[in-house]
XYZ file of C-alpha atoms in Angstrom:
563
model
C 0.000 0.000 0.000
C 1.169 3.518 -0.764
C 2.208 5.661 2.197
C -0.075 8.636 2.904
C 2.601 11.179 2.016
C 3.536 9.442 -1.243
C -0.073 9.824 -2.388
C 0.250 13.604 -2.169
C 3.605 14.109 -3.862
C 2.195 13.836 -7.398
C -0.408 16.561 -6.765
C -0.184 20.302 -7.296
C -0.971 22.664 -4.422
C -4.702 22.939 -5.135
C -5.105 19.226 -5.797
C -3.288 18.551 -2.547
C -5.729 20.769 -0.630
C -8.610 18.779 -2.140
C -6.936 15.477 -1.208
C -6.229 16.500 2.376
C -9.740 17.843 3.031
C -11.249 14.506 3.994
C -14.201 15.298 6.244
C -17.343 17.366 6.053
C -18.972 18.793 2.930
C -16.381 19.501 0.231
C -16.936 21.072 -3.192
C -14.166 20.745 -5.781
C -14.744 23.106 -8.704
C -12.559 21.515 -11.365
C -12.127 23.022 -14.807
C -11.431 21.024 -17.953
C -8.031 19.336 -17.961
C -7.187 20.257 -14.373
C -6.663 16.694 -13.140
C -9.911 16.256 -11.231
C -9.881 12.455 -11.505
C -6.337 12.391 -10.150
C -7.375 14.689 -7.298
C -10.444 12.715 -6.214
C -8.836 9.267 -6.515
C -5.815 10.442 -4.527
C -8.184 12.007 -1.983
C -9.994 8.699 -1.494
C -6.744 6.719 -1.386
C -5.237 9.217 1.070
C -8.306 8.844 3.288
C -7.922 5.067 3.218
C -4.155 5.190 3.839
C -4.512 7.527 6.839
C -7.317 5.457 8.355
C -9.897 8.227 7.968
C -11.903 5.999 5.632
C -12.775 2.332 5.788
C -12.671 1.356 2.092
C -15.937 -0.568 2.137
C -17.778 2.443 3.564
C -16.851 4.764 0.688
C -19.052 5.156 -2.387
C -17.698 6.988 -5.448
C -20.467 7.861 -7.897
C -20.307 8.915 -11.516
C -22.498 8.865 -14.614
C -21.057 6.367 -17.105
C -19.813 2.804 -16.812
C -16.595 3.867 -18.534
C -15.925 6.573 -15.934
C -16.742 4.173 -13.097
C -14.327 1.582 -14.522
C -11.603 4.232 -14.758
C -12.173 5.230 -11.135
C -11.963 1.596 -9.992
C -8.762 1.050 -11.942
C -7.071 4.122 -10.529
C -8.187 3.354 -6.987
C -6.824 -0.199 -7.242
C -3.474 1.162 -8.394
C -3.431 3.534 -5.400
C -4.168 0.805 -2.878
C -7.862 1.582 -2.409
C -9.363 -1.280 -4.396
C -12.013 -1.960 -1.754
C -13.824 1.288 -2.541
C -17.075 0.970 -4.507
C -17.061 3.109 -7.683
C -20.348 2.908 -9.555
C -22.877 4.813 -11.583
C -25.992 5.985 -9.768
C -27.997 3.343 -11.628
C -25.591 0.514 -10.858
C -25.531 1.408 -7.156
C -29.326 1.633 -6.968
C -29.807 -1.583 -8.952
C -27.485 -3.485 -6.627
C -29.388 -2.241 -3.591
C -32.747 -2.977 -5.203
C -31.719 -6.551 -5.955
C -30.757 -7.011 -2.300
C -33.704 -5.307 -0.605
C -36.617 -6.278 -2.886
C -36.800 -9.920 -1.693
C -36.603 -8.735 1.938
C -39.168 -5.940 1.687
C -41.542 -7.064 -1.076
C -40.733 -10.750 -1.545
C -39.677 -12.684 -4.601
C -37.422 -11.397 -7.334
C -37.399 -7.762 -8.415
C -39.191 -6.955 -11.680
C -37.358 -7.372 -14.968
C -35.429 -4.307 -16.163
C -36.408 -3.067 -19.618
C -33.296 -2.846 -21.827
C -34.966 -0.063 -23.844
C -38.312 1.698 -24.023
C -38.926 1.555 -27.788
C -40.811 -1.723 -28.202
C -43.050 -1.215 -25.182
C -43.766 2.357 -26.259
C -44.828 1.108 -29.690
C -47.280 -1.274 -28.042
C -48.491 1.529 -25.780
C -49.125 3.687 -28.862
C -51.241 0.884 -30.360
C -53.213 0.624 -27.130
C -53.768 4.399 -27.146
C -54.657 4.210 -30.874
C -51.958 6.711 -31.790
C -50.029 6.505 -35.048
C -46.436 7.491 -34.401
C -43.217 6.808 -36.281
C -39.969 5.477 -34.814
C -38.343 8.896 -34.517
C -41.324 10.237 -32.567
C -41.246 7.201 -30.264
C -37.573 7.909 -29.526
C -38.461 11.478 -28.589
C -41.346 10.294 -26.395
C -38.945 7.889 -24.640
C -36.612 10.834 -23.942
C -39.541 12.799 -22.535
C -40.482 9.916 -20.223
C -36.920 9.890 -18.924
C -36.932 13.669 -18.453
C -40.264 13.548 -16.601
C -39.101 10.868 -14.207
C -35.648 12.254 -13.428
C -37.245 15.677 -12.924
C -39.561 14.226 -10.284
C -42.800 14.974 -12.141
C -45.978 12.951 -12.320
C -48.231 12.993 -15.371
C -50.188 16.048 -14.197
C -47.027 17.978 -13.444
C -45.561 17.049 -16.809
C -48.692 18.261 -18.594
C -48.179 21.692 -17.017
C -44.423 21.847 -17.690
C -44.782 23.366 -21.147
C -42.417 20.933 -22.835
C -42.208 20.865 -26.661
C -44.233 17.922 -27.973
C -42.603 15.221 -30.127
C -43.657 15.060 -33.771
C -47.257 16.077 -34.414
C -48.546 14.879 -31.040
C -50.484 17.195 -28.743
C -49.632 17.514 -25.062
C -52.737 15.478 -24.225
C -51.653 12.679 -26.586
C -48.133 12.656 -25.163
C -49.507 12.350 -21.627
C -51.874 9.602 -22.781
C -48.940 7.744 -24.311
C -46.921 8.129 -21.089
C -49.840 6.702 -19.117
C -50.313 3.758 -21.507
C -46.584 2.988 -21.289
C -46.615 3.011 -17.482
C -49.744 0.841 -17.406
C -48.305 -1.754 -19.768
C -45.053 -1.802 -17.843
C -46.860 -2.397 -14.555
C -49.013 -5.164 -16.059
C -45.898 -6.968 -17.255
C -44.065 -6.408 -13.983
C -41.205 -4.507 -15.540
C -39.061 -1.528 -14.499
C -37.258 0.962 -16.685
C -33.944 2.482 -15.625
C -35.570 5.512 -14.002
C -37.855 3.239 -11.969
C -34.786 1.668 -10.376
C -33.845 5.015 -8.807
C -37.458 5.918 -7.990
C -38.228 2.609 -6.299
C -34.972 2.585 -4.340
C -35.639 6.124 -3.131
C -39.139 5.103 -2.135
C -37.839 2.105 -0.174
C -35.391 4.224 1.791
C -38.094 6.799 2.541
C -40.747 4.302 3.606
C -38.731 1.501 5.214
C -36.631 2.565 8.230
C -34.755 -0.756 8.194
C -33.659 -0.190 4.588
C -32.532 3.354 5.365
C -30.571 2.196 8.389
C -28.882 -0.623 6.476
C -27.876 1.585 3.529
C -26.535 4.346 5.755
C -24.642 1.866 7.866
C -22.999 0.383 4.778
C -21.836 3.675 3.248
C -20.722 6.728 5.177
C -18.533 8.702 2.753
C -19.775 9.772 -0.684
C -17.861 11.271 -3.598
C -19.821 12.424 -6.665
C -17.933 13.128 -9.883
C -19.409 15.326 -12.660
C -21.828 16.773 -10.124
C -23.025 19.384 -12.629
C -24.826 16.530 -14.410
C -26.900 15.371 -11.435
C -30.695 15.294 -11.910
C -33.359 16.008 -9.267
C -34.003 12.260 -8.946
C -30.325 11.463 -8.463
C -29.986 14.324 -5.975
C -32.974 12.980 -4.040
C -31.438 9.501 -3.881
C -28.071 10.922 -2.849
C -29.677 12.854 0.003
C -31.495 9.694 1.121
C -28.242 7.724 1.098
C -26.640 10.439 3.216
C -29.448 10.900 5.716
C -28.500 13.588 8.220
C -24.756 13.099 7.650
C -22.522 15.576 5.834
C -19.663 13.412 4.545
C -20.084 14.431 0.930
C -17.503 15.530 -1.637
C -18.789 16.769 -4.994
C -16.671 17.529 -8.053
C -17.825 19.410 -11.106
C -17.608 22.259 -13.584
C -20.669 24.378 -14.373
C -19.133 25.245 -17.756
C -19.477 21.596 -18.786
C -23.205 21.303 -18.087
C -24.394 19.957 -21.444
C -27.168 17.550 -20.422
C -29.871 19.936 -19.240
C -32.137 18.475 -21.941
C -31.899 15.140 -20.075
C -32.671 16.651 -16.666
C -29.210 17.695 -15.404
C -29.286 20.662 -13.039
C -26.081 22.659 -12.540
C -27.700 24.584 -9.670
C -26.966 21.700 -7.303
C -23.272 22.417 -7.877
C -23.649 26.199 -7.960
C -25.743 26.274 -4.769
C -23.609 23.809 -2.813
C -22.090 26.539 -0.614
C -25.557 27.867 0.222
C -26.839 24.418 1.172
C -23.733 23.708 3.267
C -22.578 26.987 4.775
C -19.504 25.295 6.277
C -18.442 23.613 3.020
C -14.789 23.638 2.025
C -14.495 24.862 -1.577
C -11.412 24.073 -3.661
C -10.849 25.446 -7.162
C -8.768 23.562 -9.712
C -7.929 25.946 -12.561
C -4.449 24.833 -13.656
C -4.993 23.125 -16.991
C -2.503 20.348 -17.808
C -4.072 19.337 -21.123
C -4.122 22.224 -23.568
C -1.783 24.893 -24.867
C -2.153 28.514 -23.776
C -3.812 29.708 -27.025
C -6.467 26.979 -26.767
C -7.066 27.853 -23.102
C -7.362 31.539 -24.016
C -10.051 30.734 -26.589
C -11.984 28.633 -24.061
C -11.774 31.359 -21.418
C -12.986 34.013 -23.864
C -15.988 31.883 -24.776
C -17.081 31.440 -21.139
C -16.123 34.844 -19.742
C -18.829 36.174 -17.436
C -20.970 33.026 -17.445
C -22.363 31.695 -14.187
C -19.897 29.450 -12.362
C -17.218 29.735 -15.059
C -13.668 29.080 -13.907
C -10.649 30.855 -15.394
C -8.224 28.240 -16.675
C -4.449 28.738 -16.677
C -2.240 26.714 -18.995
C 0.426 24.748 -17.150
C 2.745 24.975 -20.145
C 4.184 28.252 -21.402
C 5.843 26.730 -24.455
C 5.159 28.466 -27.782
C 2.094 27.028 -29.489
C -0.072 27.623 -32.540
C -3.245 29.667 -32.239
C -6.558 27.971 -32.962
C -7.437 28.181 -36.657
C -10.853 29.259 -37.931
C -11.714 28.265 -41.500
C -14.625 29.093 -43.789
C -15.572 26.768 -46.654
C -18.096 27.225 -49.469
C -19.990 23.963 -48.773
C -20.265 20.985 -46.451
C -18.456 18.784 -48.981
C -15.630 21.287 -49.326
C -15.386 21.507 -45.538
C -15.212 17.722 -45.166
C -12.565 17.454 -47.886
C -10.550 20.289 -46.375
C -10.594 18.629 -42.952
C -9.679 15.242 -44.453
C -6.710 16.751 -46.271
C -5.437 18.421 -43.100
C -5.851 15.156 -41.185
C -3.886 13.298 -43.867
C -1.096 15.876 -43.666
C -0.907 15.430 -39.888
C -0.698 11.643 -40.194
C 1.952 11.899 -42.915
C 3.910 14.179 -40.571
C 3.915 11.462 -37.898
C 0.784 12.058 -35.834
C -1.067 8.877 -34.861
C -4.639 8.598 -36.232
C -6.083 7.825 -32.785
C -4.732 11.129 -31.482
C -6.982 13.054 -33.905
C -10.707 13.740 -33.519
C -13.311 15.424 -35.693
C -16.250 16.709 -33.663
C -19.650 17.941 -34.811
C -23.045 18.879 -33.393
C -25.372 16.211 -34.851
C -24.844 12.643 -36.068
C -25.985 13.418 -39.610
C -22.825 15.479 -40.141
C -20.604 12.391 -39.908
C -21.435 10.747 -43.261
C -19.842 13.371 -45.510
C -16.760 13.475 -43.269
C -16.425 9.666 -43.307
C -16.573 9.696 -47.119
C -13.931 12.434 -47.345
C -11.601 10.493 -45.036
C -12.168 7.291 -47.043
C -11.280 9.177 -50.234
C -7.837 10.068 -48.862
C -7.272 6.612 -47.344
C -7.673 7.536 -43.657
C -9.423 5.064 -41.330
C -12.067 6.500 -39.022
C -14.304 5.285 -36.263
C -17.584 6.843 -35.188
C -17.838 7.097 -31.424
C -21.276 6.039 -30.281
C -21.669 3.634 -33.194
C -21.436 -0.102 -32.643
C -19.709 -0.757 -29.337
C -16.259 -2.261 -29.652
C -16.982 -5.396 -27.633
C -20.262 -5.977 -29.484
C -18.558 -6.335 -32.872
C -18.697 -9.975 -34.054
C -14.943 -10.223 -34.695
C -14.194 -8.859 -31.223
C -16.626 -11.242 -29.520
C -15.004 -14.129 -31.382
C -11.514 -12.948 -30.449
C -12.359 -12.613 -26.751
C -13.882 -16.106 -26.612
C -10.996 -17.686 -28.537
C -8.358 -15.946 -26.418
C -10.153 -17.005 -23.237
C -10.302 -20.635 -24.305
C -6.631 -20.625 -25.291
C -5.568 -19.045 -22.002
C -6.975 -22.019 -20.090
C -4.549 -24.409 -21.771
C -1.506 -22.329 -22.771
C 1.021 -21.206 -20.176
C 4.697 -20.395 -19.931
C 4.917 -18.541 -23.253
C 5.677 -14.829 -23.695
C 2.368 -12.969 -23.548
C 2.684 -11.368 -26.976
C 3.347 -14.733 -28.641
C 0.274 -16.327 -27.042
C -2.012 -13.436 -27.967
C -0.648 -12.879 -31.463
C -0.825 -16.589 -32.317
C -4.527 -16.631 -31.469
C -5.236 -13.381 -33.331
C -3.347 -14.606 -36.413
C -5.593 -17.669 -36.453
C -8.511 -15.226 -36.755
C -6.989 -13.361 -39.703
C -4.917 -10.660 -37.995
C -1.424 -9.791 -39.186
C 1.327 -7.421 -38.098
C 0.859 -5.322 -41.225
C -2.346 -3.413 -41.873
C -4.236 -4.146 -45.115
C -4.164 -1.434 -47.760
C -6.928 1.168 -47.901
C -10.125 1.646 -45.909
C -13.194 -0.594 -45.841
C -14.572 -3.552 -43.895
C -11.353 -5.610 -44.061
C -9.336 -2.701 -42.670
C -11.990 -2.073 -39.958
C -11.790 -5.735 -38.871
C -7.988 -5.549 -38.728
C -8.170 -2.347 -36.655
C -10.407 -4.073 -34.092
C -8.130 -7.116 -33.744
C -5.047 -4.910 -33.691
C -6.534 -2.896 -30.801
C -6.593 -6.126 -28.767
C -3.017 -6.934 -29.799
C -1.876 -3.482 -28.682
C -3.220 -4.112 -25.181
C -0.221 -6.413 -24.720
C 2.061 -3.360 -25.041
C 0.335 -1.770 -22.041
C 0.317 -4.944 -19.919
C 2.625 -5.215 -16.877
C 5.725 -7.358 -17.616
C 4.634 -10.061 -15.195
C 1.097 -10.448 -16.585
C 0.202 -14.012 -17.598
C -1.993 -15.012 -20.538
C -4.775 -15.991 -18.138
C -4.546 -12.640 -16.343
C -4.600 -10.878 -19.705
C -7.870 -12.551 -20.676
C -9.286 -11.893 -17.188
C -8.600 -8.203 -17.790
C -10.022 -8.403 -21.310
C -13.264 -9.941 -20.063
C -13.486 -7.298 -17.344
C -13.134 -4.655 -20.041
C -15.870 -6.366 -22.029
C -18.215 -6.389 -19.027
C -17.714 -2.659 -18.392
C -17.398 -1.615 -22.073
C -13.898 -0.256 -21.340
C -12.765 -0.110 -24.955
C -9.131 -0.225 -26.091
C -7.717 2.390 -28.449
C -8.219 1.725 -32.155
C -5.765 3.130 -34.741
C -8.307 5.365 -36.453
C -9.413 8.974 -36.439
C -12.317 9.475 -34.046
C -15.569 10.988 -35.312
C -17.854 12.081 -32.499
C -20.620 14.450 -31.573
C -19.681 17.196 -29.154
C -21.814 15.501 -26.508
C -20.086 12.130 -26.840
C -16.622 13.757 -26.744
C -17.052 14.852 -23.131
C -14.429 13.360 -20.844
C -12.030 12.580 -23.705
C -9.021 14.353 -25.195
C -6.881 14.278 -28.331
C -3.708 15.935 -29.598
C -5.560 17.499 -32.544
C -9.231 18.404 -32.633
C -11.275 19.595 -35.597
C -14.719 21.033 -34.856
C -16.859 21.071 -37.993
C -20.051 22.951 -38.822
C -19.742 25.823 -36.351
C -22.432 27.945 -37.978
C -25.758 29.384 -36.925
C -28.335 26.587 -36.978
C -25.798 23.957 -35.903
C -23.819 25.635 -33.106
C -26.078 26.923 -31.673
C -28.580 24.397 -32.981
C -31.638 25.858 -34.695
C -34.113 24.764 -32.022
C -32.149 26.339 -29.178
C -34.232 29.374 -28.270
C -33.970 31.522 -25.187
C -30.955 32.451 -23.087
C -30.603 29.126 -21.231
C -30.760 27.003 -24.386
C -28.222 29.209 -26.199
C -25.942 29.111 -23.170
C -26.072 25.305 -23.211
C -24.841 25.428 -26.815
C -22.040 27.740 -25.704
C -21.011 25.211 -23.064
C -21.145 22.440 -25.656
C -18.657 24.281 -27.854
C -16.493 24.922 -24.774
C -16.398 21.173 -24.136
C -15.279 20.622 -27.720
C -12.537 23.250 -27.546
C -11.133 21.890 -24.286
C -10.739 18.371 -25.758
C -7.710 19.606 -27.757
C -4.200 19.290 -26.365
C -1.995 20.970 -28.997
C -3.978 21.762 -32.112
C -7.498 23.152 -32.656
C -9.177 23.807 -36.009
C -12.721 25.206 -36.077
C -14.592 25.404 -39.366
C -17.940 26.164 -40.947
C -19.534 25.990 -44.387
C -21.463 28.761 -46.082
C -23.911 26.362 -47.679
C -25.232 22.853 -47.142
C -25.674 20.364 -49.955
C -29.466 20.705 -49.986
C -29.725 24.217 -48.632
C -30.411 27.224 -50.804
C -29.817 29.941 -48.233
C -26.388 31.053 -47.147
C -25.363 30.197 -43.591
C -23.808 32.601 -41.144
C -20.851 31.759 -38.945
C -21.710 30.961 -35.344
C -22.033 33.933 -33.032
C -19.545 32.143 -30.772
C -16.724 32.427 -33.315
C -16.601 36.170 -32.825
C -15.690 35.541 -29.197
C -13.192 32.701 -29.561
C -11.583 33.933 -32.781
C -10.975 37.625 -32.282
C -7.216 37.147 -32.607
C -7.017 34.397 -35.192
C -9.679 34.740 -37.882
C -8.783 32.977 -41.110
C -10.954 32.038 -44.015
C -10.713 29.789 -46.989
């Protein structure tokens, strides 16, 4: 186990303050790239090492399985592997599975994997004709209603935009039919898991006592993304105790449409008048010109931190480019990406970000035309690809019988039997995509500890598969601005930064426009060394001329360029 003092030596002064403040309400305001994950994992590990925390009584909460897996991995490496690091849903589901047989009896209801099919049946019951896209929007509205703590009557009065051509009354009717069908079939959706667990704690003193006895210390990452329902459950887990540490950045609140409320972070000091507040503003990710652009974009916004670049080395300014059309923009980006790769930059260190998924197709085609492999983030999950499933199963079977060989030989022999080779096939396409997936598994050997056995390697691989902790693929990443949150690349291209896309056309009113501003801020702060922002004057099927985004005036006052 690491000594307490050794856990602090790798931290800067502000991170160290956060790590040493172990008790009572603590709020860590952590800007992009300031090492918040390092700070909170070292804080937890320091608490364990000093004896302030019993590992099994600490709960670290976050919002994605990937982030939870990263927390667990870092905590294990720091000697705090006994700490639970979970998403809100995973923590609530685990508790529900334990308490339901004791409180209600029998097994808990089945969890719906998705709402679509049941919603379609609910629409038939309500005699409503709705298409698939409208059903997806209704599903999102059901989620928003539940995480916002609203019943059907409250939702009807909320003034929400209605999906498709449905009226408010029809939407409410569809919600009711969905809930009725779900109850008849004894099923829960993901929001029900949190609602039912909160209800159990509120109504059953024995459940409340057991939960609060199990966990005493809570750490919540990305606290700006918490919803009213999650906040309610968190408060119930805490009871009347105050051992809560929250970490967040109001400037990265980009999920308000899904029920996230940044005011829980912004009002933390008012709710806990004795809270310790620590600000992390030293950015270790990006160059000074990129940080300057991000700061200019968020200047004067509520809760915005002022970032300071840790490096003072000379660096290029962000580039702003104007193109005549979407196709020209995609081709221009592809050519610049190719030049970077030819100059020695790795494809996986480059990302092209955009506002909506429909923008990706023209960019994918442009990259294919210049022979650059790409991968759309949020597409098919890595471990759900058939070739990856086959590779994991074959490697696992081999690891049960093969021992004593160098790890790379064992892994590469199996992968070669599945069609992998050391050399990549020429050009893009399905064959190249398959090779990239198998090669990503092969490259995991490079990151493995020297003493790792073949069996341990496949144990780790299966753990990654269970948590969707994907390895790095040698391809340029294509991603929406939303899905890029929490990631970083050496070079980032942000495409389509024009009025109607950033901000999106349906963003009306100050709050909605400000959310779009924060979304662009997230995109900018993904870049380590190089940032290119572009827009096109005209779309392929659009007659009118677009205008550049209003945000470009703020981030590009020193570096406007056009093409």
